[in-house]
XYZ file of C-alpha atoms in Angstrom:
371
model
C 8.945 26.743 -21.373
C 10.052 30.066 -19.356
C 8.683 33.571 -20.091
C 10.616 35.984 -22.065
C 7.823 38.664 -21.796
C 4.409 39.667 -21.583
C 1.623 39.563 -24.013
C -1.552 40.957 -24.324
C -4.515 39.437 -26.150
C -8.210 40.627 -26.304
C -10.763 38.081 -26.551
C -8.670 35.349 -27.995
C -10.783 31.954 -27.680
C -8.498 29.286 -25.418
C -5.457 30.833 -25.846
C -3.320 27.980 -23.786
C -3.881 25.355 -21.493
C -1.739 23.942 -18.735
C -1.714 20.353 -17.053
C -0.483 20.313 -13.817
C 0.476 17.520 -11.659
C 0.145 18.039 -7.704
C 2.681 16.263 -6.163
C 1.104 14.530 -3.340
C 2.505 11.358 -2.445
C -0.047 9.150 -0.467
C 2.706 6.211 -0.018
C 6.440 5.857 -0.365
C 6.825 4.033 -3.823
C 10.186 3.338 -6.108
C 8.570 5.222 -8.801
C 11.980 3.571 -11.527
C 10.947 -0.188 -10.693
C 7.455 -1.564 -12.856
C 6.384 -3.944 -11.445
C 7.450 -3.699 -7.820
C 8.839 -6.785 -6.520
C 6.214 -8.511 -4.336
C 8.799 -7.977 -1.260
C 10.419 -5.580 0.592
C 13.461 -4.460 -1.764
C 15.459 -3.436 1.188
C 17.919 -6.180 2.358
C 17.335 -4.719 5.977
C 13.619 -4.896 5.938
C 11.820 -8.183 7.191
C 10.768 -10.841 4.591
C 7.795 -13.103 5.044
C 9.421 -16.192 7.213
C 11.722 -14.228 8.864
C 12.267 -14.493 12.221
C 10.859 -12.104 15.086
C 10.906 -11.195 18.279
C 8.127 -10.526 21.149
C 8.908 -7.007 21.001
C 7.800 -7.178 16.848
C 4.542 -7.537 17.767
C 2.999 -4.065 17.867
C 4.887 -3.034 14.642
C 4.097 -3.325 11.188
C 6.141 -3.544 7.579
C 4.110 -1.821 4.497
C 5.576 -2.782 1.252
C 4.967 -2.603 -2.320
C 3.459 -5.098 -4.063
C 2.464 -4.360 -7.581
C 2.956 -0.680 -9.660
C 1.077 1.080 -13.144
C 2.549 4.021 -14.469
C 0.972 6.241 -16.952
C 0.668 9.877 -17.656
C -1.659 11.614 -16.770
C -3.192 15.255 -15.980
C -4.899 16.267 -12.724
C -5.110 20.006 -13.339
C -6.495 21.766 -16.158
C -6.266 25.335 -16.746
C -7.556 27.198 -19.543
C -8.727 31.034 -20.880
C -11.240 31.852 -22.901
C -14.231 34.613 -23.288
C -17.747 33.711 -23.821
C -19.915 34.332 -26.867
C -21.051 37.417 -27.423
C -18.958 38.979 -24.979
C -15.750 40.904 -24.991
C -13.019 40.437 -22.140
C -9.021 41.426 -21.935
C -6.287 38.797 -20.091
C -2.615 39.414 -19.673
C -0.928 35.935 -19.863
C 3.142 35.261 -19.576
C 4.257 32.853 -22.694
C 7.412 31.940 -24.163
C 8.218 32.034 -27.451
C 10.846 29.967 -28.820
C 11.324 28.364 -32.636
C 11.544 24.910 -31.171
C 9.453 23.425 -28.561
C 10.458 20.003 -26.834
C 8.456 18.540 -24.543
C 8.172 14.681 -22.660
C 5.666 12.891 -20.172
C 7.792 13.239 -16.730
C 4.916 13.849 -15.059
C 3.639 10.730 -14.240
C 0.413 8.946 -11.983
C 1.680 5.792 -10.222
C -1.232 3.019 -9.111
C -0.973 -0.152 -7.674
C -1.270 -2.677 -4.503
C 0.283 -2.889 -1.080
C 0.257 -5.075 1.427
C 2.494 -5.402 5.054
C 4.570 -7.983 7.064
C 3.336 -8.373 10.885
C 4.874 -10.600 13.585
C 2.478 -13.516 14.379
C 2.856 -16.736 16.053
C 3.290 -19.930 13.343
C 3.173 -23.887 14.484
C 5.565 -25.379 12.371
C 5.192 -28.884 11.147
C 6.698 -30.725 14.445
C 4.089 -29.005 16.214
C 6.484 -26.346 17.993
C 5.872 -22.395 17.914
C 7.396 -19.430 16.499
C 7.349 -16.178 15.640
C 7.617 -15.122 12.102
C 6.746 -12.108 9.351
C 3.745 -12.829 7.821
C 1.567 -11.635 5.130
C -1.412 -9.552 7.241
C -4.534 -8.707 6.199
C -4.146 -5.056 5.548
C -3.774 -4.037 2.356
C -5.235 -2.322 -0.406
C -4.325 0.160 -3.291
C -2.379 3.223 -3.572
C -2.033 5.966 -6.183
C 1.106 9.072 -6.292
C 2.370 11.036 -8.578
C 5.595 11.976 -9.730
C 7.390 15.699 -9.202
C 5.505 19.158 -10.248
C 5.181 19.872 -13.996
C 3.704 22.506 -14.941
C 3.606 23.915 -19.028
C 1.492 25.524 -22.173
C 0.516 23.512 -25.356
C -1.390 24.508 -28.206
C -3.070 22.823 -30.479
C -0.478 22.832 -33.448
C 1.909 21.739 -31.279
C 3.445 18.758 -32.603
C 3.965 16.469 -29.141
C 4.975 12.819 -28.827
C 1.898 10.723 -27.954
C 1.055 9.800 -25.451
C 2.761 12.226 -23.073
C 1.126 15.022 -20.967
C 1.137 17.724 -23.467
C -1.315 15.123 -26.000
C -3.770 14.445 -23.671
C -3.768 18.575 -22.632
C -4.337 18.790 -26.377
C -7.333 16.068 -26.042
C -8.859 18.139 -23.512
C -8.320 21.289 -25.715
C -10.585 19.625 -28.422
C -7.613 20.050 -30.938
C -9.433 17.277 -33.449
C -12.497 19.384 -34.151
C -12.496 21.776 -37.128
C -13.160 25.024 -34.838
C -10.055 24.424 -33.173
C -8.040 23.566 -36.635
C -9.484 26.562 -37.860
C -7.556 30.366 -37.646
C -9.673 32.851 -35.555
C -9.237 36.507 -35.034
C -8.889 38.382 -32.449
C -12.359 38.723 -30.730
C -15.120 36.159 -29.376
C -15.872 32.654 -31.401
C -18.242 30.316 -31.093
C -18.050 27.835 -27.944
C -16.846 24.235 -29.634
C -19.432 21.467 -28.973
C -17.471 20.172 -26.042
C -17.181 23.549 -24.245
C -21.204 23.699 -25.013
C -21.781 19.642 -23.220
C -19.016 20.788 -20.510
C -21.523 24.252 -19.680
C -24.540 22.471 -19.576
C -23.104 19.457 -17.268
C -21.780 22.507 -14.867
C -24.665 24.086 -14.729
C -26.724 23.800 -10.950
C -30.222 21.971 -11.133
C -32.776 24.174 -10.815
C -35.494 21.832 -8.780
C -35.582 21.270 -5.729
C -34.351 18.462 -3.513
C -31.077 17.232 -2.922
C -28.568 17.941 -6.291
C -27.932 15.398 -8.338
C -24.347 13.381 -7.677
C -24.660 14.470 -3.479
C -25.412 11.269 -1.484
C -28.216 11.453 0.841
C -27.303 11.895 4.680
C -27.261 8.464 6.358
C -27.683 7.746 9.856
C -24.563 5.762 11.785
C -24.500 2.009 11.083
C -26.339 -0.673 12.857
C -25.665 -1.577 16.708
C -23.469 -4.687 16.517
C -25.075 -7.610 18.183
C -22.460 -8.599 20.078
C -21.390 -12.263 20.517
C -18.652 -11.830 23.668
C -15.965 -14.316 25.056
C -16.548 -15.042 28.592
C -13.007 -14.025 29.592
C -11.885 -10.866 30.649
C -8.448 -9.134 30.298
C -6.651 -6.408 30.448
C -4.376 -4.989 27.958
C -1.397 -3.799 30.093
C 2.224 -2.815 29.532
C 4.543 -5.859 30.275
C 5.993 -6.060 32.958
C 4.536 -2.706 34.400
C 1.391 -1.574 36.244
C -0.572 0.773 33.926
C -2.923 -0.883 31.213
C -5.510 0.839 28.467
C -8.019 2.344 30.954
C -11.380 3.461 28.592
C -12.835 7.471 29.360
C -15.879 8.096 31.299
C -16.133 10.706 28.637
C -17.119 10.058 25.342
C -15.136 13.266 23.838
C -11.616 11.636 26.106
C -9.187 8.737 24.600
C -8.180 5.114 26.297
C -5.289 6.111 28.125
C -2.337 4.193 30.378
C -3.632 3.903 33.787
C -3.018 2.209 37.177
C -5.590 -0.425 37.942
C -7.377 -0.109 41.612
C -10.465 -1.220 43.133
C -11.447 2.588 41.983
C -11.168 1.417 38.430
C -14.377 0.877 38.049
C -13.743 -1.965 35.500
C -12.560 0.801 33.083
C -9.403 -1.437 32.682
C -11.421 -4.195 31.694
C -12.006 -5.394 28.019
C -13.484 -8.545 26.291
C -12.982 -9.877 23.107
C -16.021 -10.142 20.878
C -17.228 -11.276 17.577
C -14.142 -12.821 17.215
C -12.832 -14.828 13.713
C -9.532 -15.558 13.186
C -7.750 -16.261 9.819
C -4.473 -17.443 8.688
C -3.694 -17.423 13.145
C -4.549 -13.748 12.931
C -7.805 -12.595 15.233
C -10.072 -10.251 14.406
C -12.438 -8.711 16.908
C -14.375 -5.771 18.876
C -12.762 -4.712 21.909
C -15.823 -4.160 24.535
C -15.315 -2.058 27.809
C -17.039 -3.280 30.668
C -16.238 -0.128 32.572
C -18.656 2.455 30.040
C -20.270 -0.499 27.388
C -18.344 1.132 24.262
C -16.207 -0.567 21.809
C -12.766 1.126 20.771
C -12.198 2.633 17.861
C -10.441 5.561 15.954
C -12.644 8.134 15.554
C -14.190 8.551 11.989
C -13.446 11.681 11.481
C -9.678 11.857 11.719
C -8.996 7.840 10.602
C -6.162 9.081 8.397
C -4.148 10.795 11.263
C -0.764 9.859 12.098
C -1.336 9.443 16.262
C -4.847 9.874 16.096
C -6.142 8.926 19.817
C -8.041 5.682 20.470
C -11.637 6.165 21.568
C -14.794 4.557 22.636
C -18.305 4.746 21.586
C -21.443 2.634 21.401
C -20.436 -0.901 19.639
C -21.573 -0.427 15.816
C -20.915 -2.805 12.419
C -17.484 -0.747 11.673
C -14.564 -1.529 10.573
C -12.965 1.166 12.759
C -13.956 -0.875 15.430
C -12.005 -4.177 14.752
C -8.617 -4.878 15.523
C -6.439 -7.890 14.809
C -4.569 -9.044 17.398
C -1.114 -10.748 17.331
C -0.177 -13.401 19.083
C 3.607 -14.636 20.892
C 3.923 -18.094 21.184
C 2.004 -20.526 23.706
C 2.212 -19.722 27.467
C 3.009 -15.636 26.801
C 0.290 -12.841 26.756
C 2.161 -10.428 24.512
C 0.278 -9.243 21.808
C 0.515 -6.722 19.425
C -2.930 -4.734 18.591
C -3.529 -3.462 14.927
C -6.761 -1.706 13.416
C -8.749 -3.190 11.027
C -9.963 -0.584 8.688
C -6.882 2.255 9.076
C -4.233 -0.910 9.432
C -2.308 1.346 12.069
C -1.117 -0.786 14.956
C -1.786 0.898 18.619
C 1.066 2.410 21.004
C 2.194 5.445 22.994
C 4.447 8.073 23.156
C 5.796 7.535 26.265
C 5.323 5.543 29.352
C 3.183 7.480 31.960
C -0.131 7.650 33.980
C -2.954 9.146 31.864
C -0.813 8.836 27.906
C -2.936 8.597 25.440
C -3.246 5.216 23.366
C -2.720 5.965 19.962
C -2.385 4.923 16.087
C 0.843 4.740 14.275
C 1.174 3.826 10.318
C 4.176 1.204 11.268
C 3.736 1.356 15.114
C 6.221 2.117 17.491
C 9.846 0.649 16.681
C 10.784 0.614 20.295
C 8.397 -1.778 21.344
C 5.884 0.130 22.728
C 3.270 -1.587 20.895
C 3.507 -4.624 22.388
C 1.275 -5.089 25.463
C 0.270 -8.258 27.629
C -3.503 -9.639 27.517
C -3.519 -10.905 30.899
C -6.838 -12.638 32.002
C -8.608 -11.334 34.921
């Protein structure tokens, strides 16, 4: 509905509303298909039992599994002037004979899940390496494109859609908003008056009600270590994931020497293992930390691995994927952000960082080679 000029209205009592939609799309989703299909749709993606290769191993396929679609509004914007006072707003409208409107604004939920490269034994006993179903997954909610309108309470609008549920919020069933007001102030509707008094601060002291109460960092994880040592080293090359003698620096790539102060060493503890997947804290003997990606930027694209004191957190487990029997390449993938771990380029002192679907190239695969 576009403007074809401006109005003026003193003290008219919720004049309009308007639902808007933000368009923020937290995954990549075929917003057409309902359900998804529980595979990749794209003939060129990987499906579960596909073959891959060593290089496979630090990289990771996200996929759709299951979708919801329903309208729905995530803005709310409304005018109106309080009782007993007087106020003046200049709003843009359009006024047309015939109004047409539909729900294309739409809130998509559902499930993911994503393919990694892991060993497999097959039935004769021999090894392979396959796409299988990892652990990471979880839900996912986007939204379709912007839409952005007025509605009014005699509106007649399709159920349903976005413009009925903006006339929910308006309170269109009550008889105050049936009913034809003049210009000036009218009475708040009930809803308006529970919506003021839920608003409102609490006047005692203490913390507010709804904030949660400042918590201290989880327990120390009581650590149950493998004997063996590794490190976790670029194949075929001399720099490996060297942990900072700083807490504030990032593992980087670094040559290993007698200077390395066992900084290039790591051990594997508190280690399950599921479906050939393992799952486990990755302790520095060098500085006594765990790694992990730092809580307060877990959603980062390239965020920089870290250590810090071992804790019961999932931002300090990593899976691990395995090549077949007799090869050290593995592929490294975090637990709670499900980002495997890579670089940008080879070179002494690169950071070691997170990527979504790790690196393509096959700079996410690495070699855990015993000390």
């Amino acid at each position: 509905m576009r403007s074809i000029g401006p109005v003026s209205r003193v003290g008219r009592s919720l004049t309009a509303v308007t639902a808007t939609v933000a368009a923020c799309a937290v995954t990549a989703v075929g917003l057409a298909a309902s359900p998804a299909a529980a595979a990749p749709t794209n003939t060129s993606s990987p499906r579960a039992g596909d073959t891959c290769t060593a290089a496979d191993l630090g990289t990771r396929h996200p996929y759709i599994k299951t979708t919801e679609v329903a309208p729905t509004i995530t803005h709310f914007k409304g005018w109106y002037v309080t009782e007993g006072t007087t106020g003046q707003q200049t709003v843009t409208t359009s006024t047309q004979t015939t109004i047409s409107v539909s729900a294309g604004t739409k809130k998509v939920t559902g499930t993911y899940g994503s393919l990694n490269c892991n060993r497999v034994q097959g039935g004769d006993g021999s090894w392979a390496l396959k796409w299988i179903e990892g652990p990471g997954g979880g839900n996912f909610t986007t939204y379709t494109t912007l839409e952005e309108g007025a509605v009014r309470c005699q509106d007649q609008v399709p159920p349903g859609s976005i413009m009925a549920k903006a006339q929910t919020l308006l309170d269109c069933g009550s008889a105050a908003a049936k009913a034809e007001h003049p210009a000036g102030a009218v009475a708040p509707t009930a809803k308006q008056k529970r919506d003021r008094l839920v608003q409102r601060p609490a006047r005692t002291g203490g913390t507010p009600a709804g904030q949660p109460k400042a918590t201290g960092r989880g327990a120390r994880a009581a650590l149950d270590c493998q004997a063996e040592v590794y490190k976790i080293a670029v194949p075929g090359k001399p720099l490996s994931w060297g942990a900072p003698v700083l807490a504030s620096d990032g593992v980087r790539l670094r040559p290993s020497s007698i200077f390395s102060a066992h900084l290039d060493n790591w051990r594997l503890c508190n280690v399950t293992e599921r479906n050939g997947v393992i799952e486990a804290f990755l302790w520095n003997w060098g500085n006594g930390g765990c790694a992990i990606i730092a809580a307060q930027n877990p959603a980062t694209e390239r965020a920089v691995l870290q250590t810090l004191p071992c804790a019961e957190d999932d931002l300090q487990r990593f899976y691990i994927y395995r090549d077949v029997p007799g090869s050290p390449k593995i592929g490294v993938q975090n637990k709670y952000t499900g980002s495997m771990m890579g670089y940008d380029r080879y070179a002494d002192g690169e950071f070691i960082r997170q990527y979504s679907s790790g690196r393509q190239d096959g700079t996410g695969t690495y070699d855990l080679t015993r000390v």
